[in-house]
Tab-separated table of C-alpha atoms and ligand atoms in Angstrom:
chain	number	residue	atom	x	y	z
I	1	MET	CA	79.713	99.689	75.451
I	2	VAL	CA	79.661	102.832	73.309
I	3	LEU	CA	77.676	104.972	75.661
I	4	ASP	CA	80.162	106.173	78.218
I	5	GLU	CA	77.883	106.581	81.204
I	6	SER	CA	80.359	108.882	82.904
I	7	GLU	CA	79.706	111.373	80.084
I	8	LEU	CA	75.999	111.445	80.833
I	9	LYS	CA	74.253	114.035	82.964
I	10	GLU	CA	72.521	112.755	86.095
I	11	GLU	CA	69.067	112.996	84.476
I	12	GLN	CA	70.271	111.080	81.413
I	13	ARG	CA	71.767	108.374	83.611
I	14	LEU	CA	68.406	107.978	85.362
I	15	ILE	CA	66.624	107.685	82.017
I	16	LEU	CA	69.107	105.055	80.871
I	17	ARG	CA	68.629	103.125	84.101
I	18	GLY	CA	64.843	103.319	83.724
I	19	ILE	CA	64.771	101.962	80.192
I	20	LYS	CA	67.299	99.236	81.060
I	21	GLU	CA	65.123	98.092	83.962
I	22	LEU	CA	62.117	97.883	81.666
I	23	LEU	CA	64.082	95.993	79.010
I	24	ASP	CA	65.452	93.545	81.585
I	25	LYS	CA	61.890	92.502	82.420
I	26	TYR	CA	61.405	91.363	78.841
I	27	GLY	CA	64.709	90.017	77.609
I	28	GLU	CA	65.575	88.943	74.094
I	29	SER	CA	63.184	86.001	74.188
I	30	TYR	CA	60.250	88.444	74.144
I	31	TRP	CA	61.453	90.125	70.944
I	32	GLN	CA	62.096	86.730	69.396
I	33	GLU	CA	58.589	85.622	70.278
I	34	VAL	CA	56.830	88.661	68.754
I	35	ASP	CA	58.971	88.273	65.649
I	36	ASN	CA	58.145	84.572	65.318
I	37	LYS	CA	54.442	85.464	65.525
I	38	ASN	CA	54.837	88.603	63.389
I	39	GLU	CA	53.091	90.546	66.155
I	40	TYR	CA	53.197	94.155	67.265
I	41	PRO	CA	55.013	94.263	70.646
I	42	SER	CA	51.867	95.408	72.474
I	43	ARG	CA	52.876	94.308	75.956
I	44	PHE	CA	56.166	96.189	75.836
I	45	VAL	CA	54.596	99.272	74.223
I	46	ASP	CA	51.907	99.403	76.938
I	47	GLU	CA	54.471	99.232	79.706
I	48	PHE	CA	56.710	101.739	77.938
I	49	ALA	CA	53.729	104.123	77.886
I	50	LYS	CA	52.820	103.469	81.528
I	51	ALA	CA	56.390	104.225	82.554
I	52	GLY	CA	56.023	107.647	80.891
I	53	PHE	CA	58.415	107.030	78.014
I	54	MET	CA	55.749	107.667	75.338
I	55	GLY	CA	55.411	111.242	76.543
I	56	ALA	CA	59.153	111.715	76.985
I	57	VAL	CA	59.573	114.562	74.498
I	58	ILE	CA	56.188	116.253	74.929
I	59	PRO	CA	56.610	119.673	76.605
I	60	GLU	CA	56.042	119.720	80.363
I	61	GLU	CA	53.176	122.232	80.053
I	62	TYR	CA	51.223	119.442	78.295
I	63	GLY	CA	52.121	116.823	80.885
I	64	GLY	CA	55.142	115.304	79.134
I	65	SER	CA	58.720	115.113	80.386
I	66	GLY	CA	60.010	117.759	77.956
I	67	LEU	CA	63.129	115.744	77.156
I	68	GLY	CA	65.385	116.493	74.216
I	69	LEU	CA	66.608	114.541	71.243
I	70	THR	CA	69.730	113.381	73.088
I	71	GLU	CA	67.609	111.692	75.770
I	72	ALA	CA	65.230	110.245	73.154
I	73	SER	CA	68.266	108.862	71.312
I	74	ILE	CA	69.525	107.196	74.478
I	75	ILE	CA	66.140	105.494	74.993
I	76	LEU	CA	65.806	104.178	71.433
I	77	GLU	CA	69.440	103.102	71.183
I	78	GLU	CA	69.130	101.096	74.378
I	79	ILE	CA	66.056	99.220	73.160
I	80	ASN	CA	67.879	98.046	70.033
I	81	ALA	CA	71.126	97.392	71.879
I	82	ASN	CA	69.202	94.971	74.118
I	83	GLY	CA	67.893	92.940	71.211
I	84	GLY	CA	64.630	94.845	70.798
I	85	ASN	CA	63.198	97.030	68.080
I	86	ALA	CA	62.373	100.671	68.823
I	87	GLN	CA	60.325	101.158	65.658
I	88	PRO	CA	57.029	101.792	67.493
I	89	PHE	CA	58.516	104.805	69.256
I	90	HIS	CA	60.461	107.011	66.869
I	91	GLY	CA	57.268	108.105	65.073
I	92	GLN	CA	55.643	109.225	68.297
I	93	TYR	CA	58.756	111.203	69.241
I	94	TYR	CA	59.374	113.164	66.058
I	95	LEU	CA	55.665	113.737	65.465
I	96	SER	CA	55.315	115.059	69.028
I	97	TRP	CA	57.956	117.672	68.219
I	98	LEU	CA	56.228	118.457	64.932
I	99	VAL	CA	52.872	119.031	66.622
I	100	SER	CA	54.389	120.911	69.582
I	101	LYS	CA	56.242	123.291	67.265
I	102	PHE	CA	53.805	123.946	64.461
I	103	ALA	CA	50.245	122.875	65.324
I	104	SER	CA	47.550	125.245	66.587
I	105	ASN	CA	46.802	125.545	70.296
I	106	TYR	CA	43.544	123.720	69.580
I	107	ILE	CA	45.411	120.620	68.315
I	108	LYS	CA	47.998	120.779	71.057
I	109	ASP	CA	45.383	121.091	73.813
I	110	GLN	CA	43.267	118.339	72.322
I	111	TYR	CA	45.958	115.718	71.813
I	112	LEU	CA	49.264	116.387	73.583
I	113	PRO	CA	48.079	115.764	77.186
I	114	LYS	CA	46.506	112.430	76.172
I	115	LEU	CA	49.622	111.465	74.218
I	116	ALA	CA	51.747	112.378	77.224
I	117	ARG	CA	49.645	110.193	79.517
I	118	GLY	CA	49.927	107.309	77.056
I	119	GLU	CA	46.140	107.227	76.559
I	120	ILE	CA	46.439	107.659	72.799
I	121	ARG	CA	49.248	107.104	70.276
I	122	MET	CA	50.564	108.962	67.254
I	123	GLN	CA	53.050	106.591	65.688
I	124	SER	CA	53.180	107.212	61.970
I	125	MET	CA	53.432	109.752	59.219
I	126	ALA	CA	51.780	108.867	55.913
I	127	LEU	CA	54.035	110.382	53.285
I	128	THR	CA	55.177	107.745	50.779
I	129	GLU	CA	53.156	107.084	47.637
I	130	ALA	CA	53.704	104.375	45.062
I	131	GLU	CA	54.131	106.673	42.068
I	132	ALA	CA	56.106	109.412	43.820
I	133	GLY	CA	58.615	107.153	45.619
I	134	SER	CA	61.560	109.140	46.964
I	135	ASP	CA	60.327	112.315	45.241
I	136	MET	CA	57.911	113.548	47.886
I	137	THR	CA	57.000	116.665	45.907
I	138	LYS	CA	55.143	114.347	43.514
I	139	VAL	CA	52.651	113.045	46.051
I	140	LYS	CA	49.163	113.122	44.556
I	141	THR	CA	46.960	112.579	47.594
I	142	PHE	CA	44.853	115.721	47.565
I	143	ALA	CA	43.118	117.617	50.367
I	144	GLU	CA	40.395	119.906	49.092
I	145	LYS	CA	38.965	122.580	51.394
I	146	ARG	CA	35.156	122.365	51.514
I	147	ASP	CA	32.739	123.896	54.033
I	148	GLY	CA	35.103	124.192	56.989
I	149	LYS	CA	36.829	120.889	56.460
I	150	TYR	CA	39.325	119.206	54.195
I	151	VAL	CA	38.298	116.251	52.055
I	152	ILE	CA	41.198	113.896	51.347
I	153	ASN	CA	41.450	111.505	48.393
I	154	GLY	CA	44.438	109.421	47.322
I	155	ASN	CA	46.607	106.573	48.500
I	156	LYS	CA	49.760	105.886	50.459
I	157	ILE	CA	52.105	102.940	50.603
I	158	PHE	CA	54.410	101.418	53.246
I	159	ILE	CA	52.885	103.309	56.159
I	160	SER	CA	53.931	101.794	59.473
I	161	ARG	CA	51.929	101.021	62.622
I	162	VAL	CA	48.657	102.570	61.419
I	163	LYS	CA	46.552	99.851	63.038
I	164	TYR	CA	48.178	100.585	66.393
I	165	SER	CA	47.920	104.357	66.190
I	166	ASP	CA	45.047	106.672	67.142
I	167	LEU	CA	46.477	109.626	65.251
I	168	ILE	CA	48.520	109.727	62.076
I	169	VAL	CA	50.024	112.685	60.259
I	170	VAL	CA	49.080	112.751	56.577
I	171	VAL	CA	50.947	114.640	53.867
I	172	ALA	CA	48.769	115.822	50.978
I	173	ARG	CA	48.766	118.379	48.232
I	174	THR	CA	46.443	121.347	48.649
I	175	THR	CA	47.640	122.868	45.374
I	176	PRO	CA	48.380	120.542	42.447
I	177	TYR	CA	52.033	120.117	41.451
I	178	GLU	CA	51.301	121.659	38.046
I	179	ASN	CA	50.034	124.906	39.621
I	180	VAL	CA	52.911	125.743	41.972
I	181	GLU	CA	55.913	127.917	41.244
I	182	LYS	CA	58.288	125.955	43.460
I	183	LYS	CA	57.721	122.191	43.524
I	184	THR	CA	57.981	122.179	47.335
I	185	ASP	CA	55.038	124.603	47.598
I	186	GLY	CA	51.430	123.450	47.932
I	187	LEU	CA	52.013	120.570	50.347
I	188	SER	CA	50.077	120.489	53.619
I	189	ILE	CA	50.051	118.230	56.641
I	190	PHE	CA	47.139	117.108	58.777
I	191	VAL	CA	46.617	115.321	62.048
I	192	VAL	CA	44.081	112.616	61.225
I	193	ASP	CA	42.248	111.124	64.178
I	194	LEU	CA	41.628	107.542	63.063
I	195	ARG	CA	39.111	106.991	65.860
I	196	GLN	CA	36.723	109.515	64.339
I	197	THR	CA	37.520	109.254	60.658
I	198	LYS	CA	35.664	107.281	58.030
I	199	GLY	CA	36.752	106.367	54.516
I	200	ILE	CA	40.297	105.017	55.026
I	201	VAL	CA	40.893	101.460	53.803
I	202	ILE	CA	43.966	99.842	55.368
I	203	ASN	CA	45.640	96.755	53.864
I	204	GLU	CA	48.665	95.071	55.394
I	205	ILE	CA	51.865	94.672	53.359
I	206	LYS	CA	53.919	91.717	54.534
I	207	THR	CA	57.594	92.621	54.708
I	208	MET	CA	60.792	90.655	55.394
I	209	PHE	CA	60.695	91.567	59.068
I	210	ASN	CA	58.143	92.244	61.807
I	211	SER	CA	57.115	95.748	60.732
I	212	GLN	CA	53.294	96.233	60.691
I	213	THR	CA	53.291	98.161	57.428
I	214	TYR	CA	50.207	99.101	55.409
I	215	GLU	CA	48.868	100.661	52.244
I	216	LEU	CA	46.132	103.227	52.777
I	217	PHE	CA	43.325	104.346	50.486
I	218	PHE	CA	41.598	107.643	51.264
I	219	GLU	CA	38.144	108.056	49.794
I	220	ASN	CA	36.453	111.368	50.595
I	221	VAL	CA	38.002	111.363	54.052
I	222	GLU	CA	36.785	114.402	55.977
I	223	VAL	CA	39.209	116.117	58.340
I	224	PRO	CA	38.272	119.235	60.361
I	225	GLU	CA	40.157	122.308	59.115
I	226	GLU	CA	41.537	122.788	62.645
I	227	ASN	CA	43.566	119.617	62.079
I	228	LEU	CA	45.773	121.306	59.491
I	229	ILE	CA	49.269	121.733	60.965
I	230	GLY	CA	50.600	125.267	60.434
I	231	ASP	CA	49.771	127.162	57.225
I	232	GLU	CA	48.195	125.544	54.203
I	233	GLY	CA	50.733	124.915	51.443
I	234	LYS	CA	53.769	125.304	53.706
I	235	GLY	CA	53.927	121.661	54.780
I	236	PHE	CA	57.286	120.955	53.143
I	237	SER	CA	59.215	123.132	55.583
I	238	TYR	CA	57.426	121.577	58.583
I	239	ILE	CA	58.179	118.092	57.250
I	240	MET	CA	61.855	119.004	56.995
I	241	HIS	CA	61.756	120.016	60.666
I	242	ALA	CA	60.370	116.556	61.471
I	243	LEU	CA	62.652	114.575	59.187
I	244	ASN	CA	65.898	115.814	60.712
I	245	PRO	CA	65.083	114.510	64.209
I	246	GLU	CA	63.667	111.382	62.593
I	247	ARG	CA	67.002	110.722	60.904
I	248	ILE	CA	68.866	111.214	64.206
I	249	LEU	CA	66.485	108.836	66.008
I	250	ILE	CA	66.881	106.238	63.253
I	251	ALA	CA	70.667	106.633	63.531
I	252	SER	CA	70.323	105.918	67.264
I	253	GLU	CA	68.398	102.706	66.614
I	254	CYS	CA	71.073	101.662	64.115
I	255	ILE	CA	73.784	102.389	66.679
I	256	GLY	CA	71.871	100.223	69.153
I	257	ASP	CA	71.665	97.451	66.546
I	258	ALA	CA	75.376	97.705	65.788
I	259	ARG	CA	76.182	97.499	69.513
I	260	TRP	CA	74.025	94.396	69.802
I	261	PHE	CA	75.596	92.703	66.777
I	262	ILE	CA	79.151	93.527	67.799
I	263	GLY	CA	78.496	92.266	71.335
I	264	LYS	CA	77.217	88.982	69.914
I	265	ALA	CA	80.105	88.643	67.445
I	266	VAL	CA	82.750	89.346	70.099
I	267	GLY	CA	81.164	86.880	72.539
I	268	TYR	CA	80.902	84.121	69.985
I	269	ALA	CA	84.383	84.715	68.518
I	270	LYS	CA	85.828	84.096	71.984
I	271	ILE	CA	83.978	80.898	72.820
I	272	ARG	CA	83.601	79.067	69.515
I	273	ASN	CA	86.554	76.689	69.145
I	274	VAL	CA	87.431	75.274	65.743
I	275	PHE	CA	90.822	73.805	64.765
I	276	GLY	CA	91.635	73.715	68.458
I	277	ARG	CA	91.405	77.470	69.129
I	278	PRO	CA	88.808	80.242	69.397
I	279	ILE	CA	87.727	81.409	65.934
I	280	GLY	CA	88.356	85.011	67.103
I	281	GLN	CA	92.084	84.262	67.200
I	282	ASN	CA	92.020	84.302	63.411
I	283	GLN	CA	92.569	87.765	61.990
I	284	GLY	CA	90.066	86.913	59.241
I	285	VAL	CA	87.452	86.841	62.004
I	286	GLN	CA	88.715	89.555	64.375
I	287	PHE	CA	89.591	92.292	61.859
I	288	PRO	CA	86.065	92.698	60.433
I	289	ILE	CA	84.713	92.971	63.989
I	290	ALA	CA	87.383	95.523	64.944
I	291	LYS	CA	86.739	97.498	61.751
I	292	VAL	CA	82.998	97.760	62.264
I	293	TYR	CA	83.548	98.705	65.922
I	294	ALA	CA	85.715	101.628	64.763
I	295	GLU	CA	82.929	102.631	62.373
I	296	LEU	CA	80.431	102.429	65.212
I	297	VAL	CA	82.430	104.814	67.399
I	298	ALA	CA	82.577	107.304	64.501
I	299	ALA	CA	78.846	107.016	63.739
I	300	ASP	CA	78.037	107.419	67.436
I	301	ALA	CA	80.063	110.633	67.657
I	302	VAL	CA	78.267	112.220	64.688
I	303	ARG	CA	74.869	111.118	65.990
I	304	LEU	CA	75.533	112.697	69.407
I	305	LYS	CA	76.828	115.864	67.801
I	306	ALA	CA	73.682	116.068	65.670
I	307	ALA	CA	71.406	115.458	68.675
I	308	LYS	CA	73.190	118.060	70.804
I	309	LEU	CA	73.004	120.650	68.034
I	310	TYR	CA	69.264	120.037	67.672
I	311	ASP	CA	68.788	120.320	71.442
I	312	SER	CA	70.752	123.562	71.589
I	313	GLY	CA	67.764	125.203	69.903
I	314	MET	CA	69.979	126.423	67.099
I	315	GLU	CA	67.829	127.197	64.094
I	316	ASP	CA	70.559	126.485	61.518
I	317	MET	CA	68.553	123.922	59.563
I	318	LYS	CA	71.368	123.525	57.058
I	319	LYS	CA	73.878	122.428	59.683
I	320	ILE	CA	71.357	120.196	61.472
I	321	GLY	CA	70.325	118.705	58.112
I	322	GLU	CA	73.948	117.961	57.263
I	323	LEU	CA	74.678	116.211	60.554
I	324	ALA	CA	71.317	114.398	60.698
I	325	ASN	CA	71.806	112.987	57.208
I	326	ILE	CA	75.424	111.996	57.811
I	327	ALA	CA	74.492	110.350	61.120
I	328	LYS	CA	71.712	108.370	59.447
I	329	TYR	CA	74.013	107.320	56.623
I	330	LEU	CA	76.974	106.266	58.796
I	331	ALA	CA	74.839	104.516	61.418
I	332	SER	CA	72.659	102.556	58.960
I	333	GLU	CA	75.693	101.409	56.948
I	334	CYS	CA	77.444	100.493	60.198
I	335	ALA	CA	74.480	98.468	61.493
I	336	TRP	CA	74.238	96.577	58.211
I	337	GLU	CA	77.995	95.940	58.179
I	338	ALA	CA	77.779	94.717	61.785
I	339	ALA	CA	74.872	92.450	60.828
I	340	ASN	CA	76.937	90.845	58.063
I	341	VAL	CA	80.071	90.536	60.178
I	342	THR	CA	78.050	88.817	62.899
I	343	MET	CA	76.439	86.473	60.390
I	344	ASP	CA	79.924	85.528	59.142
I	345	THR	CA	81.249	85.100	62.686
I	346	TYR	CA	78.389	82.782	63.616
I	347	GLY	CA	78.781	80.643	60.493
I	348	GLY	CA	75.723	78.419	60.056
I	349	TYR	CA	74.440	79.228	63.542
I	350	GLY	CA	73.647	82.804	62.476
I	351	MET	CA	70.858	81.385	60.372
I	352	ALA	CA	69.323	79.415	63.205
I	353	VAL	CA	66.275	81.422	64.300
I	354	ASP	CA	66.905	80.861	68.021
I	355	THR	CA	70.178	82.842	68.005
I	356	GLY	CA	68.226	85.993	67.048
I	357	ILE	CA	70.943	86.962	64.561
I	358	GLU	CA	68.818	86.427	61.460
I	359	ARG	CA	65.945	88.382	63.085
I	360	LYS	CA	68.045	91.468	63.695
I	361	PHE	CA	69.803	90.943	60.335
I	362	ARG	CA	66.454	91.211	58.523
I	363	ALA	CA	65.326	94.217	60.560
I	364	SER	CA	68.557	96.188	60.278
I	365	ARG	CA	68.436	96.141	56.466
I	366	LEU	CA	65.471	98.532	56.461
I	367	TYR	CA	67.383	101.628	57.449
I	368	LYS	CA	69.555	101.666	54.351
I	369	VAL	CA	66.268	102.266	52.478
I	370	ALA	CA	63.882	104.025	54.870
I	371	PRO	CA	62.858	106.597	55.924
I	372	VAL	CA	65.075	107.842	53.123
I	373	SER	CA	67.356	105.703	50.972
I	374	ASN	CA	71.069	106.183	51.430
I	375	ASN	CA	71.438	107.189	47.765
I	376	LEU	CA	69.157	110.131	48.466
I	377	VAL	CA	71.153	110.943	51.608
I	378	LEU	CA	74.327	111.063	49.519
I	379	ALA	CA	72.508	113.231	46.978
I	380	TYR	CA	71.538	115.583	49.838
I	381	ILE	CA	75.163	115.821	50.964
I	382	ALA	CA	76.391	116.355	47.395
I	383	HIS	CA	73.786	119.023	46.583
I	384	ASN	CA	73.185	120.842	49.850
I	385	VAL	CA	76.480	120.488	51.677
I	386	LEU	CA	79.070	120.310	48.910
I	387	GLY	CA	77.260	122.422	46.315
I	388	ILE	CA	77.674	119.888	43.504
I	389	PRO	CA	75.033	120.320	40.738
I	390	LYS	CA	71.729	118.629	41.480
I	391	SER	CA	71.040	115.242	39.938
I	392	TYR	CA	67.263	115.705	40.076
O	1	FAD	C1	59.042	98.580	56.323
O	1	FAD	C2	58.847	99.943	55.777
O	1	FAD	C3	58.235	100.925	56.557
O	1	FAD	C4	58.000	102.191	56.045
O	1	FAD	N1	57.317	103.103	56.808
O	1	FAD	C5	56.954	104.291	56.254
O	1	FAD	C6	56.098	105.190	56.957
O	1	FAD	O1	55.697	104.937	58.108
O	1	FAD	N2	55.717	106.325	56.337
O	1	FAD	C7	56.115	106.646	55.072
O	1	FAD	O2	55.723	107.694	54.574
O	1	FAD	N3	56.934	105.812	54.365
O	1	FAD	C8	57.348	104.642	54.925
O	1	FAD	N4	58.156	103.774	54.219
O	1	FAD	C9	58.540	104.119	52.848
O	1	FAD	C10	60.032	104.470	52.713
O	1	FAD	O3	60.266	105.724	53.274
O	1	FAD	C11	60.372	104.407	51.203
O	1	FAD	O4	60.345	103.047	50.840
O	1	FAD	C12	61.708	105.028	50.904
O	1	FAD	O5	61.642	106.418	51.094
O	1	FAD	C13	62.162	104.754	49.459
O	1	FAD	O6	61.121	105.022	48.554
O	1	FAD	P1	60.751	103.906	47.460
O	1	FAD	O7	60.611	102.624	48.153
O	1	FAD	O8	59.594	104.400	46.666
O	1	FAD	O9	62.032	103.818	46.541
O	1	FAD	P2	62.303	104.571	45.144
O	1	FAD	O10	62.148	106.037	45.299
O	1	FAD	O11	61.527	103.888	44.089
O	1	FAD	O12	63.837	104.233	44.941
O	1	FAD	C14	64.275	102.939	44.521
O	1	FAD	C15	65.791	102.929	44.446
O	1	FAD	O13	66.233	103.927	43.499
O	1	FAD	C16	67.137	104.824	44.126
O	1	FAD	N5	66.911	106.185	43.601
O	1	FAD	C17	65.725	106.796	43.321
O	1	FAD	N6	65.943	108.037	42.849
O	1	FAD	C18	67.279	108.239	42.879
O	1	FAD	C19	68.127	109.347	42.547
O	1	FAD	N7	67.642	110.512	42.092
O	1	FAD	N8	69.464	109.191	42.685
O	1	FAD	C20	69.981	108.017	43.130
O	1	FAD	N9	69.224	106.940	43.460
O	1	FAD	C21	67.898	107.057	43.335
O	1	FAD	C22	66.833	104.762	45.602
O	1	FAD	O14	67.962	105.095	46.365
O	1	FAD	C23	66.442	103.305	45.786
O	1	FAD	O15	67.620	102.548	45.957
O	1	FAD	C24	58.437	102.508	54.734
O	1	FAD	C25	59.091	101.543	53.963
O	1	FAD	C26	59.279	100.281	54.454
O	1	FAD	C27	59.933	99.250	53.582
């Protein structure tokens, strides 16, 4: 609908065809079933990996396909636009870029080929902490260097997919907040290999949708010093490099959700007859759908612009940050608006589980809050783009 296939390059068209073929084998009933059972979509994830999509963005020299953010966006958007949920994949994509760009050759050689082959997974970054909330500089999880390794203590909250991941990326302080000149200094990031690591307690947090989210407790967790990504204390800048593509990928999932909702609303508005005519003939029903469609086209354009800028290799982090944040904001608001419009269009039937509307409605609410809340996105735009005095 939104994706104009004629605009795509031949390679992108092939990727789109490949992911559509995979999705067609599952259908919406699969996503409904895993949601009803609150299960991780293991079958789909396995096949996604076998088809090579897990290694899509890993550089070719490590056995991946070396695709860019635009192609990754197409893949994730299509999953959500077909009634699915691409959550298990965005983490692997942006963390693959993070590791490819900033990790040592040792880390890259050890993990990237296996990630590319789909033998192992790296699906989550453990950043959020209960006390710090949106203020990531206040994380307290601490990694102390001792005898050639780091020893991590602390806790994290709302960390996704940990039980289905072999590797996670953990954000910790290596210098306490009180001892740094700039509050963004003294943060470091580590690849933690869960298969070989002891001391992490993982408890599930049940959420309003099928998310596989956990709280983590680190007690004297030993990580080899080689697993530090980049320089100690400079983690904040690496995280920023990861968060911009993350925001663009999230925007793509939201655009996929909005496409799905609008498709459902349009279809139902045409066939549901009340008072002797299709409900869509009423402007009270058709205008909200038309309005959110217009918003979708706008969000899509910003998302593609952001993805193309990132792929161009341009190092202007400020410009990429601006577009990535705006794309995430517009797309998440659009998906949520589309979810509500579709609920209204369906009347009572939107709440019937079998229509799938309430499932996607619950899931699409997340992205107004995570990975960064839209208030904080607006604060970013106000402070960093418009130069208005900081509110924090
Ligand atoms: C299902 C799920 C999965 C998640 N997965 C991950 C994950 O894999 N890894 C990870 O690290 N985190 C994850 N998160 C955490 C998520 O990123 C945070 O919930 C999010 O960043 C918001 O932090 P918070 O919940 O602590 O909200 P808070 O920071 O407590 O904010 C609460 C409210 O106050 C507002 N607010 C706070 N400060 C300001 C301000 N200065 N100006 C204006 N408004 C403000 C916020 O916008 C928000 O509306 C996940 C969360 C959920 C729910």
